[in-house]
Short mmCIF file of C-alpha atoms and ligand atoms in Angstrom, two decimals:
data_model
loop_
_atom_site.label_atom_id
_atom_site.label_comp_id
_atom_site.label_asym_id
_atom_site.label_seq_id
_atom_site.Cartn_x
_atom_site.Cartn_y
_atom_site.Cartn_z
CA MET A 1 50.69 -46.24 107.23
CA SER A 2 50.23 -42.78 108.71
CA ALA A 3 47.89 -40.40 106.88
CA ILE A 4 50.72 -37.98 106.06
CA LYS A 5 52.79 -40.80 104.50
CA GLU A 6 49.84 -41.88 102.40
CA LEU A 7 49.24 -38.31 101.28
CA GLN A 8 52.92 -38.03 100.46
CA GLU A 9 52.70 -41.09 98.22
CA ARG A 10 49.57 -39.90 96.50
CA PHE A 11 51.07 -36.49 95.83
CA ALA A 12 54.32 -38.05 94.58
CA GLU A 13 52.24 -39.58 91.79
CA ILE A 14 50.54 -36.24 91.17
CA MET A 15 53.99 -34.61 90.92
CA ARG A 16 54.93 -37.22 88.31
CA LEU A 17 51.80 -36.40 86.33
CA HIS A 18 52.80 -32.73 86.49
CA TYR A 19 56.25 -33.64 85.16
CA ILE A 20 54.71 -35.60 82.27
CA SER A 21 52.54 -32.57 81.55
CA ALA A 22 55.63 -30.39 81.59
CA LEU A 23 57.25 -32.72 79.06
CA LEU A 24 54.31 -32.12 76.71
CA GLY A 25 54.79 -28.39 77.17
CA TRP A 26 58.54 -28.61 76.65
CA ASP A 27 58.10 -30.62 73.46
CA GLN A 28 55.51 -28.19 72.18
CA GLU A 29 57.89 -25.26 72.55
CA VAL A 30 61.11 -26.95 71.52
CA ASN A 31 59.93 -29.29 68.76
CA MET A 32 56.48 -28.26 67.59
CA MET A 33 56.94 -24.54 67.05
CA ASN A 34 56.07 -24.62 63.37
CA TYR A 35 53.34 -27.23 63.51
CA LYS A 36 50.03 -25.94 62.27
CA SER A 37 48.03 -28.51 64.19
CA LEU A 38 48.01 -28.38 67.95
CA GLU A 39 44.51 -29.84 68.23
CA GLY A 40 45.68 -33.31 69.27
CA ARG A 41 48.18 -31.89 71.74
CA SER A 42 45.62 -29.58 73.32
CA LYS A 43 43.40 -32.62 74.06
CA GLN A 44 46.32 -34.50 75.63
CA VAL A 45 47.23 -31.53 77.83
CA ALA A 46 43.60 -31.20 78.93
CA LEU A 47 43.49 -34.93 79.75
CA MET A 48 46.59 -34.61 81.95
CA GLN A 49 44.96 -31.72 83.79
CA LYS A 50 41.84 -33.83 84.27
CA LEU A 51 43.83 -36.76 85.71
CA ILE A 52 45.70 -34.43 88.08
CA HIS A 53 42.48 -32.72 89.10
CA GLN A 54 40.69 -36.03 89.78
CA ARG A 55 43.51 -37.23 92.01
CA GLU A 56 43.82 -33.96 93.89
CA THR A 57 40.12 -33.75 94.62
CA SER A 58 39.41 -37.36 95.56
CA GLU A 59 37.36 -37.87 98.72
CA GLU A 60 40.19 -39.97 100.15
CA VAL A 61 42.53 -36.97 100.03
CA GLY A 62 40.03 -34.90 102.00
CA LYS A 63 39.76 -37.60 104.66
CA LEU A 64 43.52 -38.09 104.86
CA ILE A 65 44.08 -34.35 105.32
CA ASN A 66 41.76 -34.37 108.34
CA GLN A 67 43.50 -37.42 109.79
CA ALA A 68 46.98 -36.02 109.18
CA LYS A 69 46.08 -32.87 111.11
CA LYS A 70 45.81 -35.02 114.23
CA GLU A 71 49.21 -36.66 113.68
CA ASN A 72 52.50 -35.64 115.17
CA LEU A 73 54.26 -34.04 112.19
CA SER A 74 57.87 -32.99 111.56
CA GLU A 75 58.53 -29.49 110.18
CA ILE A 76 58.75 -30.85 106.64
CA GLU A 77 55.59 -32.92 107.03
CA GLY A 78 53.79 -29.88 108.40
CA ALA A 79 54.82 -27.86 105.33
CA MET A 80 53.73 -30.72 103.08
CA LEU A 81 50.33 -30.85 104.72
CA ARG A 82 49.98 -27.07 104.34
CA GLU A 83 50.71 -27.29 100.60
CA ILE A 84 48.56 -30.38 100.06
CA GLU A 85 45.62 -28.77 101.80
CA ARG A 86 46.08 -25.63 99.71
CA GLU A 87 46.09 -27.66 96.48
CA TYR A 88 43.12 -29.71 97.61
CA THR A 89 41.12 -26.65 98.64
CA LEU A 90 41.86 -24.84 95.39
CA ALA A 91 41.22 -27.88 93.19
CA THR A 92 37.94 -28.85 94.83
CA LYS A 93 36.55 -25.41 94.11
CA LEU A 94 37.11 -25.81 90.38
CA PRO A 95 34.80 -28.02 88.30
CA GLU A 96 36.61 -30.52 86.10
CA LYS A 97 35.00 -29.06 82.99
CA LEU A 98 36.47 -25.62 83.72
CA VAL A 99 39.95 -27.07 84.37
CA MET A 100 39.90 -28.88 81.03
CA GLU A 101 38.49 -25.92 79.15
CA ILE A 102 41.22 -23.66 80.51
CA ALA A 103 43.93 -26.16 79.51
CA GLU A 104 42.57 -26.68 76.00
CA THR A 105 41.95 -22.99 75.39
CA SER A 106 45.45 -22.06 76.49
CA ILE A 107 47.07 -24.24 73.83
CA LEU A 108 44.79 -22.90 71.07
CA ALA A 109 45.08 -19.29 72.26
CA ALA A 110 48.88 -19.56 72.31
CA LYS A 111 48.74 -20.60 68.65
CA GLU A 112 46.53 -17.63 67.71
CA TRP A 113 48.70 -15.31 69.74
CA ARG A 114 51.78 -16.48 67.87
CA GLU A 115 50.18 -15.74 64.52
CA ALA A 116 48.77 -12.41 65.74
CA ARG A 117 52.17 -11.35 66.95
CA ALA A 118 53.94 -12.41 63.74
CA LYS A 119 51.45 -10.35 61.71
CA SER A 120 51.13 -7.64 64.37
CA ASP A 121 47.35 -8.02 64.14
CA PHE A 122 45.56 -8.00 67.48
CA SER A 123 42.21 -9.00 65.92
CA ILE A 124 43.53 -12.55 65.25
CA PHE A 125 44.02 -13.09 68.98
CA GLU A 126 41.10 -11.03 70.28
CA LYS A 127 38.39 -13.71 70.31
CA LEU A 128 40.39 -16.28 72.25
CA LEU A 129 41.72 -13.63 74.61
CA VAL A 130 38.13 -12.67 75.44
CA LYS A 131 37.46 -16.32 76.20
CA THR A 132 40.66 -16.65 78.24
CA VAL A 133 39.81 -13.60 80.37
CA GLU A 134 36.29 -14.96 80.94
CA LEU A 135 37.68 -18.33 81.99
CA GLN A 136 40.17 -16.71 84.37
CA ARG A 137 37.44 -14.54 85.84
CA GLU A 138 35.27 -17.61 86.38
CA LYS A 139 38.22 -19.42 87.94
CA ALA A 140 38.93 -16.54 90.33
CA GLU A 141 35.25 -16.28 91.27
CA LYS A 142 35.10 -19.98 92.05
CA LEU A 143 38.37 -19.95 94.03
CA GLY A 144 37.45 -16.84 96.02
CA THR A 145 40.72 -16.88 97.99
CA HIS A 146 40.57 -13.09 98.38
CA PRO A 147 37.70 -10.59 98.18
CA ASP A 148 38.97 -9.24 94.83
CA LEU A 149 39.46 -11.36 91.72
CA TYR A 150 42.93 -10.12 90.83
CA SER A 151 44.38 -10.93 94.28
CA THR A 152 42.99 -14.45 93.96
CA LEU A 153 44.89 -14.93 90.70
CA ILE A 154 48.09 -13.30 92.04
CA ASP A 155 47.97 -15.69 94.98
CA LEU A 156 48.37 -18.65 92.62
CA TYR A 157 51.86 -17.47 91.66
CA GLU A 158 52.88 -15.59 94.81
CA PRO A 159 51.07 -17.34 97.68
CA GLY A 160 49.98 -14.84 100.31
CA ALA A 161 50.40 -11.76 98.12
CA THR A 162 47.48 -9.47 97.29
CA TYR A 163 46.88 -6.59 94.90
CA ASP A 164 47.06 -4.06 97.77
CA TRP A 165 50.28 -5.45 99.17
CA ILE A 166 51.96 -5.27 95.77
CA ALA A 167 50.49 -1.84 94.92
CA ASN A 168 51.91 -0.51 98.21
CA ILE A 169 55.34 -1.70 97.14
CA PHE A 170 55.18 -0.69 93.46
CA ASN A 171 53.51 2.73 93.78
CA PRO A 172 56.31 4.53 95.67
CA ILE A 173 58.97 3.03 93.34
CA ARG A 174 57.26 4.17 90.17
CA PRO A 175 58.21 7.90 90.29
CA LYS A 176 61.71 7.02 91.50
CA LEU A 177 62.31 4.83 88.46
CA ILE A 178 60.98 7.51 86.11
CA ASP A 179 63.26 10.11 87.74
CA LEU A 180 66.32 7.89 87.58
CA VAL A 181 65.76 7.14 83.88
CA LYS A 182 65.54 10.89 83.19
CA LYS A 183 68.64 11.62 85.23
CA LEU A 184 70.72 8.93 83.51
CA ASN A 185 69.51 9.95 80.07
CA SER A 186 70.54 13.55 80.77
CA SER A 187 74.17 12.57 81.31
CA PRO A 188 76.49 14.12 78.72
CA ASP A 189 78.52 10.89 78.71
CA GLN A 190 76.22 8.23 77.25
CA PRO A 191 77.41 4.63 76.75
CA ASP A 192 77.73 3.54 73.13
CA GLY A 193 75.66 0.47 72.24
CA SER A 194 76.68 0.25 68.59
CA ILE A 195 78.89 -2.82 69.19
CA PHE A 196 75.71 -4.84 69.70
CA GLU A 197 74.35 -3.83 66.31
CA LYS A 198 77.08 -5.93 64.67
CA SER A 199 76.54 -9.55 63.72
CA TYR A 200 77.63 -12.33 66.11
CA ASP A 201 77.77 -15.93 64.86
CA GLU A 202 74.79 -17.79 66.32
CA ASP A 203 76.50 -21.15 66.89
CA THR A 204 79.38 -19.45 68.70
CA GLN A 205 76.92 -17.58 70.93
CA PHE A 206 75.17 -20.83 71.79
CA GLU A 207 78.48 -22.59 72.58
CA LEU A 208 79.64 -19.70 74.77
CA SER A 209 76.33 -19.61 76.63
CA ARG A 210 76.79 -23.31 77.47
CA LYS A 211 80.34 -22.67 78.70
CA VAL A 212 79.21 -19.78 80.88
CA ILE A 213 76.44 -21.65 82.69
CA GLU A 214 78.58 -24.76 83.10
CA LYS A 215 81.08 -22.58 84.95
CA LEU A 216 78.22 -21.07 86.99
CA GLY A 217 77.26 -24.54 88.18
CA PHE A 218 74.76 -25.94 85.64
CA ASP A 219 75.25 -29.72 85.50
CA PHE A 220 74.48 -30.98 81.98
CA GLY A 221 74.17 -34.47 83.44
CA TYR A 222 70.91 -33.31 84.99
CA GLY A 223 69.62 -31.00 82.31
CA ARG A 224 69.58 -29.90 78.69
CA GLN A 225 69.73 -26.67 76.79
CA ASP A 226 67.79 -26.19 73.54
CA LYS A 227 66.95 -23.32 71.21
CA VAL A 228 63.48 -21.74 71.12
CA THR A 229 61.84 -18.42 70.24
CA HIS A 230 61.04 -17.52 73.87
CA PRO A 231 63.45 -18.83 76.51
CA PHE A 232 62.07 -20.66 79.53
CA SER A 233 63.09 -23.28 82.06
CA THR A 234 61.08 -26.29 83.15
CA SER A 235 61.53 -29.36 85.36
CA LEU A 236 60.67 -32.78 83.93
CA ALA A 237 61.69 -34.55 87.14
CA ALA A 238 63.44 -33.55 90.34
CA LEU A 239 66.80 -33.85 88.62
CA ASP A 240 65.90 -33.22 85.01
CA VAL A 241 65.80 -29.50 84.35
CA ARG A 242 65.47 -28.20 80.80
CA ILE A 243 66.46 -24.71 79.87
CA THR A 244 66.04 -23.03 76.53
CA THR A 245 67.72 -20.12 74.86
CA ARG A 246 67.67 -18.13 71.63
CA THR A 247 70.40 -16.76 69.43
CA THR A 248 68.26 -14.60 67.18
CA GLU A 249 68.19 -11.41 69.27
CA PRO A 250 70.99 -8.83 69.27
CA PHE A 251 74.05 -9.86 71.29
CA PRO A 252 74.43 -10.40 74.26
CA ASP A 253 70.77 -11.44 74.77
CA CYS A 254 71.66 -15.11 74.24
CA ILE A 255 74.20 -14.96 77.08
CA THR A 256 72.14 -12.93 79.55
CA SER A 257 68.90 -14.84 78.93
CA THR A 258 70.75 -18.17 79.27
CA ILE A 259 72.19 -17.02 82.59
CA HIS A 260 68.65 -16.06 83.61
CA GLU A 261 67.19 -19.49 82.83
CA HIS A 262 70.18 -21.10 84.50
CA GLY A 263 69.23 -19.19 87.66
CA HIS A 264 65.80 -20.86 87.60
CA ALA A 265 67.30 -24.27 86.83
CA ILE A 266 69.96 -24.17 89.52
CA TYR A 267 67.28 -23.33 92.10
CA GLU A 268 65.35 -26.47 91.16
CA MET A 269 68.53 -28.57 91.00
CA GLY A 270 69.49 -27.46 94.50
CA ILE A 271 66.35 -28.66 96.26
CA SER A 272 67.17 -31.13 99.02
CA LYS A 273 66.95 -34.83 98.01
CA GLU A 274 64.59 -35.38 100.92
CA LEU A 275 61.98 -33.28 99.10
CA HIS A 276 62.25 -34.95 95.70
CA ASP A 277 58.90 -36.05 94.29
CA THR A 278 57.05 -34.36 97.14
CA ILE A 279 54.74 -31.40 96.78
CA LEU A 280 57.57 -29.26 98.23
CA CYS A 281 59.92 -30.00 95.32
CA ASN A 282 59.36 -26.57 93.73
CA GLY A 283 60.64 -23.08 94.11
CA THR A 284 58.48 -21.48 96.79
CA SER A 285 56.91 -18.74 94.64
CA MET A 286 57.39 -17.21 91.23
CA GLY A 287 58.78 -14.07 92.88
CA ILE A 288 61.49 -16.00 94.71
CA HIS A 289 62.16 -17.98 91.54
CA GLU A 290 62.64 -14.75 89.63
CA SER A 291 64.91 -13.44 92.38
CA GLN A 292 67.29 -16.29 91.62
CA SER A 293 67.22 -15.91 87.84
CA ARG A 294 67.52 -12.15 88.02
CA MET A 295 70.32 -12.19 90.57
CA TRP A 296 72.46 -14.34 88.26
CA GLU A 297 71.43 -12.50 85.11
CA ASN A 298 71.69 -8.90 86.31
CA ILE A 299 73.50 -8.50 89.60
CA VAL A 300 76.19 -11.05 88.70
CA GLY A 301 75.99 -11.42 84.92
CA ARG A 302 76.00 -7.71 84.12
CA SER A 303 78.66 -6.78 86.67
CA LYS A 304 82.10 -5.53 85.75
CA GLU A 305 83.80 -8.26 87.81
CA PHE A 306 81.93 -11.02 86.00
CA TRP A 307 83.14 -9.67 82.65
CA MET A 308 86.69 -9.16 83.89
CA TYR A 309 86.79 -12.95 83.85
CA TRP A 310 84.74 -13.67 80.71
CA TYR A 311 85.52 -10.80 78.37
CA PRO A 312 88.87 -12.09 77.03
CA ALA A 313 87.19 -15.32 75.88
CA PHE A 314 84.45 -13.36 74.13
CA GLN A 315 87.01 -11.07 72.49
CA LYS A 316 88.82 -14.15 71.21
CA HIS A 317 85.63 -15.60 69.70
CA PHE A 318 84.41 -12.33 68.20
CA PRO A 319 87.66 -10.53 67.35
CA GLU A 320 86.19 -8.36 64.59
CA ASN A 321 83.54 -6.97 66.89
CA LEU A 322 85.28 -6.80 70.25
CA LYS A 323 89.08 -6.89 69.84
CA ASP A 324 89.45 -3.11 70.03
CA VAL A 325 86.65 -2.46 72.49
CA PRO A 326 87.90 -1.92 76.05
CA LEU A 327 86.15 -3.88 78.81
CA ASP A 328 84.86 -0.69 80.38
CA GLU A 329 83.09 0.31 77.18
CA PHE A 330 81.64 -3.18 76.73
CA HIS A 331 80.36 -3.19 80.31
CA ARG A 332 78.74 0.24 79.91
CA ALA A 333 77.15 -0.85 76.62
CA MET A 334 75.52 -3.87 78.21
CA ASN A 335 74.06 -1.67 80.95
CA ILE A 336 72.42 1.00 78.83
CA VAL A 337 69.29 2.41 80.46
CA LYS A 338 66.80 3.54 77.87
CA PRO A 339 63.02 3.30 77.48
CA SER A 340 62.31 0.51 75.00
CA PHE A 341 59.25 -1.43 73.89
CA ILE A 342 60.01 -5.03 74.77
CA ARG A 343 59.89 -6.12 78.41
CA VAL A 344 62.31 -9.03 78.13
CA ASN A 345 64.96 -6.77 76.58
CA ALA A 346 64.45 -3.94 79.07
CA ASP A 347 67.29 -2.74 81.29
CA GLU A 348 67.25 -3.08 85.08
CA VAL A 349 65.85 0.41 85.68
CA THR A 350 63.01 0.59 83.14
CA TYR A 351 62.06 -3.08 83.66
CA GLY A 352 59.87 -2.34 86.67
CA LEU A 353 57.85 0.18 84.65
CA HIS A 354 57.00 -2.53 82.11
CA ILE A 355 55.64 -4.65 84.97
CA ILE A 356 53.71 -1.82 86.62
CA LEU A 357 51.97 -1.26 83.27
CA ARG A 358 50.85 -4.90 83.09
CA PHE A 359 49.92 -4.97 86.77
CA GLU A 360 47.52 -2.03 86.34
CA ILE A 361 46.03 -3.34 83.09
CA GLU A 362 45.47 -6.86 84.43
CA LYS A 363 43.64 -5.54 87.47
CA ASP A 364 41.19 -3.52 85.34
CA LEU A 365 40.85 -6.29 82.76
CA ILE A 366 39.94 -9.03 85.21
CA GLU A 367 37.50 -6.75 86.99
CA GLY A 368 35.81 -5.86 83.71
CA LYS A 369 36.72 -2.16 83.91
CA ILE A 370 38.34 -2.43 80.51
CA GLN A 371 37.41 -4.66 77.58
CA VAL A 372 39.75 -6.84 75.57
CA LYS A 373 39.13 -4.85 72.39
CA GLU A 374 40.35 -1.67 74.11
CA LEU A 375 43.66 -3.23 75.12
CA PRO A 376 45.90 -2.01 72.28
CA GLU A 377 44.88 1.60 72.82
CA ILE A 378 45.07 1.46 76.61
CA TRP A 379 48.43 -0.27 76.42
CA ASN A 380 49.87 2.45 74.21
CA SER A 381 48.57 5.37 76.24
CA LYS A 382 49.77 3.91 79.54
CA PHE A 383 53.09 3.06 77.93
CA GLU A 384 53.60 6.66 76.93
CA LYS A 385 52.86 7.85 80.48
CA LEU A 386 55.32 5.42 82.04
CA LEU A 387 58.09 5.23 79.47
CA GLY A 388 57.58 8.32 77.34
CA ILE A 389 57.38 6.44 74.02
CA VAL A 390 54.54 4.86 72.01
CA PRO A 391 54.87 1.35 70.51
CA PRO A 392 54.85 1.57 66.70
CA ASP A 393 52.69 -1.56 66.37
CA ASP A 394 50.93 -4.18 68.51
CA ALA A 395 53.71 -6.76 68.10
CA LYS A 396 55.95 -4.34 70.00
CA GLY A 397 53.07 -3.44 72.28
CA VAL A 398 50.20 -5.43 73.70
CA LEU A 399 51.03 -8.62 71.75
CA GLN A 400 54.62 -9.07 72.92
CA ASP A 401 54.10 -11.48 75.84
CA VAL A 402 52.83 -15.06 75.75
CA HIS A 403 51.37 -14.99 79.31
CA TRP A 404 47.79 -13.92 78.67
CA SER A 405 47.39 -16.49 75.91
CA MET A 406 48.34 -19.16 78.43
CA GLY A 407 45.80 -17.83 80.91
CA SER A 408 48.58 -16.60 83.21
CA ILE A 409 46.91 -13.44 84.47
CA GLY A 410 48.44 -12.37 87.79
CA TYR A 411 51.87 -13.73 86.94
CA PHE A 412 53.59 -10.51 85.81
CA PRO A 413 54.04 -8.88 89.26
CA SER A 414 56.31 -11.80 90.23
CA TYR A 415 58.96 -10.58 87.80
CA PHE A 416 59.43 -7.24 89.48
CA LEU A 417 59.04 -8.71 92.97
CA GLY A 418 61.91 -10.97 91.85
CA ASN A 419 64.15 -7.94 91.25
CA LEU A 420 63.29 -6.60 94.70
CA TYR A 421 63.84 -9.92 96.47
CA ALA A 422 67.10 -10.40 94.55
CA ALA A 423 68.59 -7.08 95.66
CA GLN A 424 67.67 -7.71 99.30
CA ILE A 425 69.01 -11.27 99.34
CA TYR A 426 72.19 -10.29 97.50
CA ASN A 427 72.81 -7.45 99.94
CA LYS A 428 72.77 -10.02 102.74
CA ALA A 429 75.00 -12.42 100.81
CA LEU A 430 77.54 -9.61 100.33
CA GLN A 431 77.53 -8.79 104.04
CA LYS A 432 78.35 -12.39 104.83
CA LEU A 433 80.68 -12.94 101.87
CA PRO A 434 82.29 -9.60 101.00
CA SER A 435 84.76 -11.30 98.63
CA LEU A 436 82.05 -12.28 96.11
CA PRO A 437 83.00 -9.71 93.44
CA GLU A 438 86.66 -10.67 93.80
CA ASP A 439 85.64 -14.30 93.29
CA TYR A 440 83.90 -13.49 90.00
CA LYS A 441 87.09 -11.90 88.67
CA LYS A 442 88.76 -15.28 89.14
CA GLY A 443 85.90 -17.23 87.57
CA GLU A 444 84.85 -18.50 90.97
CA PHE A 445 81.06 -18.63 91.25
CA SER A 446 80.57 -21.48 93.69
CA THR A 447 80.74 -19.22 96.77
CA LEU A 448 77.53 -17.46 95.79
CA LEU A 449 75.89 -20.68 94.61
CA SER A 450 76.66 -22.42 97.92
CA TYR A 451 75.20 -19.49 99.83
CA LEU A 452 71.99 -19.60 97.80
CA LYS A 453 71.75 -23.39 98.06
CA GLU A 454 72.19 -23.31 101.79
CA ASN A 455 69.82 -20.41 102.47
CA ILE A 456 67.18 -20.78 99.75
CA HIS A 457 67.39 -23.62 97.22
CA GLN A 458 67.54 -26.63 99.51
CA TYR A 459 64.24 -25.72 101.18
CA GLY A 460 62.06 -25.97 98.04
CA SER A 461 58.67 -24.69 99.20
CA ILE A 462 59.01 -25.52 102.89
CA TYR A 463 58.89 -21.79 103.68
CA ARG A 464 56.54 -19.31 102.06
CA SER A 465 58.28 -16.33 100.46
CA SER A 466 57.43 -13.94 103.33
CA GLU A 467 58.91 -16.38 105.85
CA LEU A 468 61.90 -17.16 103.66
CA ILE A 469 62.88 -13.51 103.13
CA ASN A 470 62.70 -12.99 106.89
CA ARG A 471 64.82 -16.05 107.60
CA VAL A 472 67.46 -15.02 105.05
CA THR A 473 67.58 -11.26 105.61
CA GLY A 474 65.89 -10.68 108.97
CA GLU A 475 63.16 -8.43 107.58
CA ASP A 476 60.14 -8.27 105.25
CA LEU A 477 60.51 -7.42 101.59
CA ASN A 478 62.02 -3.94 101.47
CA SER A 479 62.35 -2.19 98.11
CA ASN A 480 65.03 0.19 99.37
CA TYR A 481 67.69 -2.43 98.68
CA PHE A 482 66.74 -2.48 95.01
CA LEU A 483 66.59 1.31 94.76
CA LYS A 484 70.00 1.62 96.40
CA TYR A 485 71.41 -1.09 94.16
CA ILE A 486 70.33 0.58 90.90
CA GLU A 487 71.56 4.00 92.02
CA ASN A 488 74.92 2.70 93.16
CA LYS A 489 75.32 0.78 89.93
CA PHE A 490 74.04 3.10 87.22
CA ILE A 491 75.13 6.55 88.38
CA PRO A 492 78.83 5.61 88.03
CA ILE A 493 78.15 3.80 84.73
CA TYR A 494 76.65 7.05 83.43
CA ARG A 495 79.57 9.00 84.97
CA LEU A 496 77.32 11.32 86.95
ZN1 LIG B 1 62.41 -15.98 84.67
#
């Protein structure tokens, strides 16, 4: 057997171990939310990480990589070897003890975080966050992919990206977002969001969310949808994608967040069969992943044309709330731009500011320029500078996101990169398929899905994000598409 084939088989088993690990994570979120004891589970998760780590770092793998480099490889095999070598190189730099400690700590820290957030008491979470930051710092030092620690962590989620590259993209956008928010908020004709303060039956919301994503292309034969506190999507096999949703937030969060998770799921479902169970059977980066979820959620799912198709059904199910509300008013209400405290509920314009805040804090935190105990205060003062308001408590401030408890430092920038990638890719899709908005009016969403499958989904991680964006759009990531998109969308909504 050739070395690349043997590597492929070995990493197919590693993929399966990752899927089993993901099942533990899925179960923890969906079924174990209220369990007080996560001790046993944290040990199981750490054991899975140990098994994966042992396989990835075996001497045999190192030898096979060197042999495979001398073989005549196809394009796909070449990409596989690139990813396998990356995994091997990263894994061999990390001692097994550290890998297990990170896994175990993340489960316990997530539990403390949950309690801290429920009680809005940062001190409950502080000790384990200190430990988590130390572990991540140690991990970054050992990996040493880039000269600075934060870039090394960013690279794990957005391969090839660095702090400087992202700062060069985010910094010029920052004042433009702040200006646009001010301009929109000065309009004398503000949308009225009071229809979303009314009560919407939770079961009906859940049912409608299922109907919507089924129409968008989600195949329930290859996936499930469950209720959780914080929605996410995860793959338990190449064709077993689980998404989760919540019905407890003000309407239409259930619908928009379900469409978001569907965007992640449909990406994974669309990966070419040839790549199943290989190391390439993944979205290529978190930024590109977010571009898919955000395109469906925001560009499609908050468009007027989308609701021209769906609104009558929603009016029928919620007659008391929506019967007398014209579509135009509903559409404006779901696109209100207003500084708010919670990232996941933020509108398309202020969203980027929430990410820039985290991006700046993470950089200083990992480099030891700020201490964990200072976080609540620093969060609030930066928040006021960026969004002009101060969180009333830590639950609505520094404690709102699960990421740090899980050790995911360096992940946040992907979300905003996702918005930027989405606008650029969608601009191209519209050039090629100008009838897309007309299709949505008729409930036809397969044109867009086919385009995304053909140009992005099928490739899994064959192409890195920088190569992919060039292949799809003919240029590097360019934030002007996003800036143009938000101006063209929101200035008319605000009747300016
Ligand atoms: Zn997402």
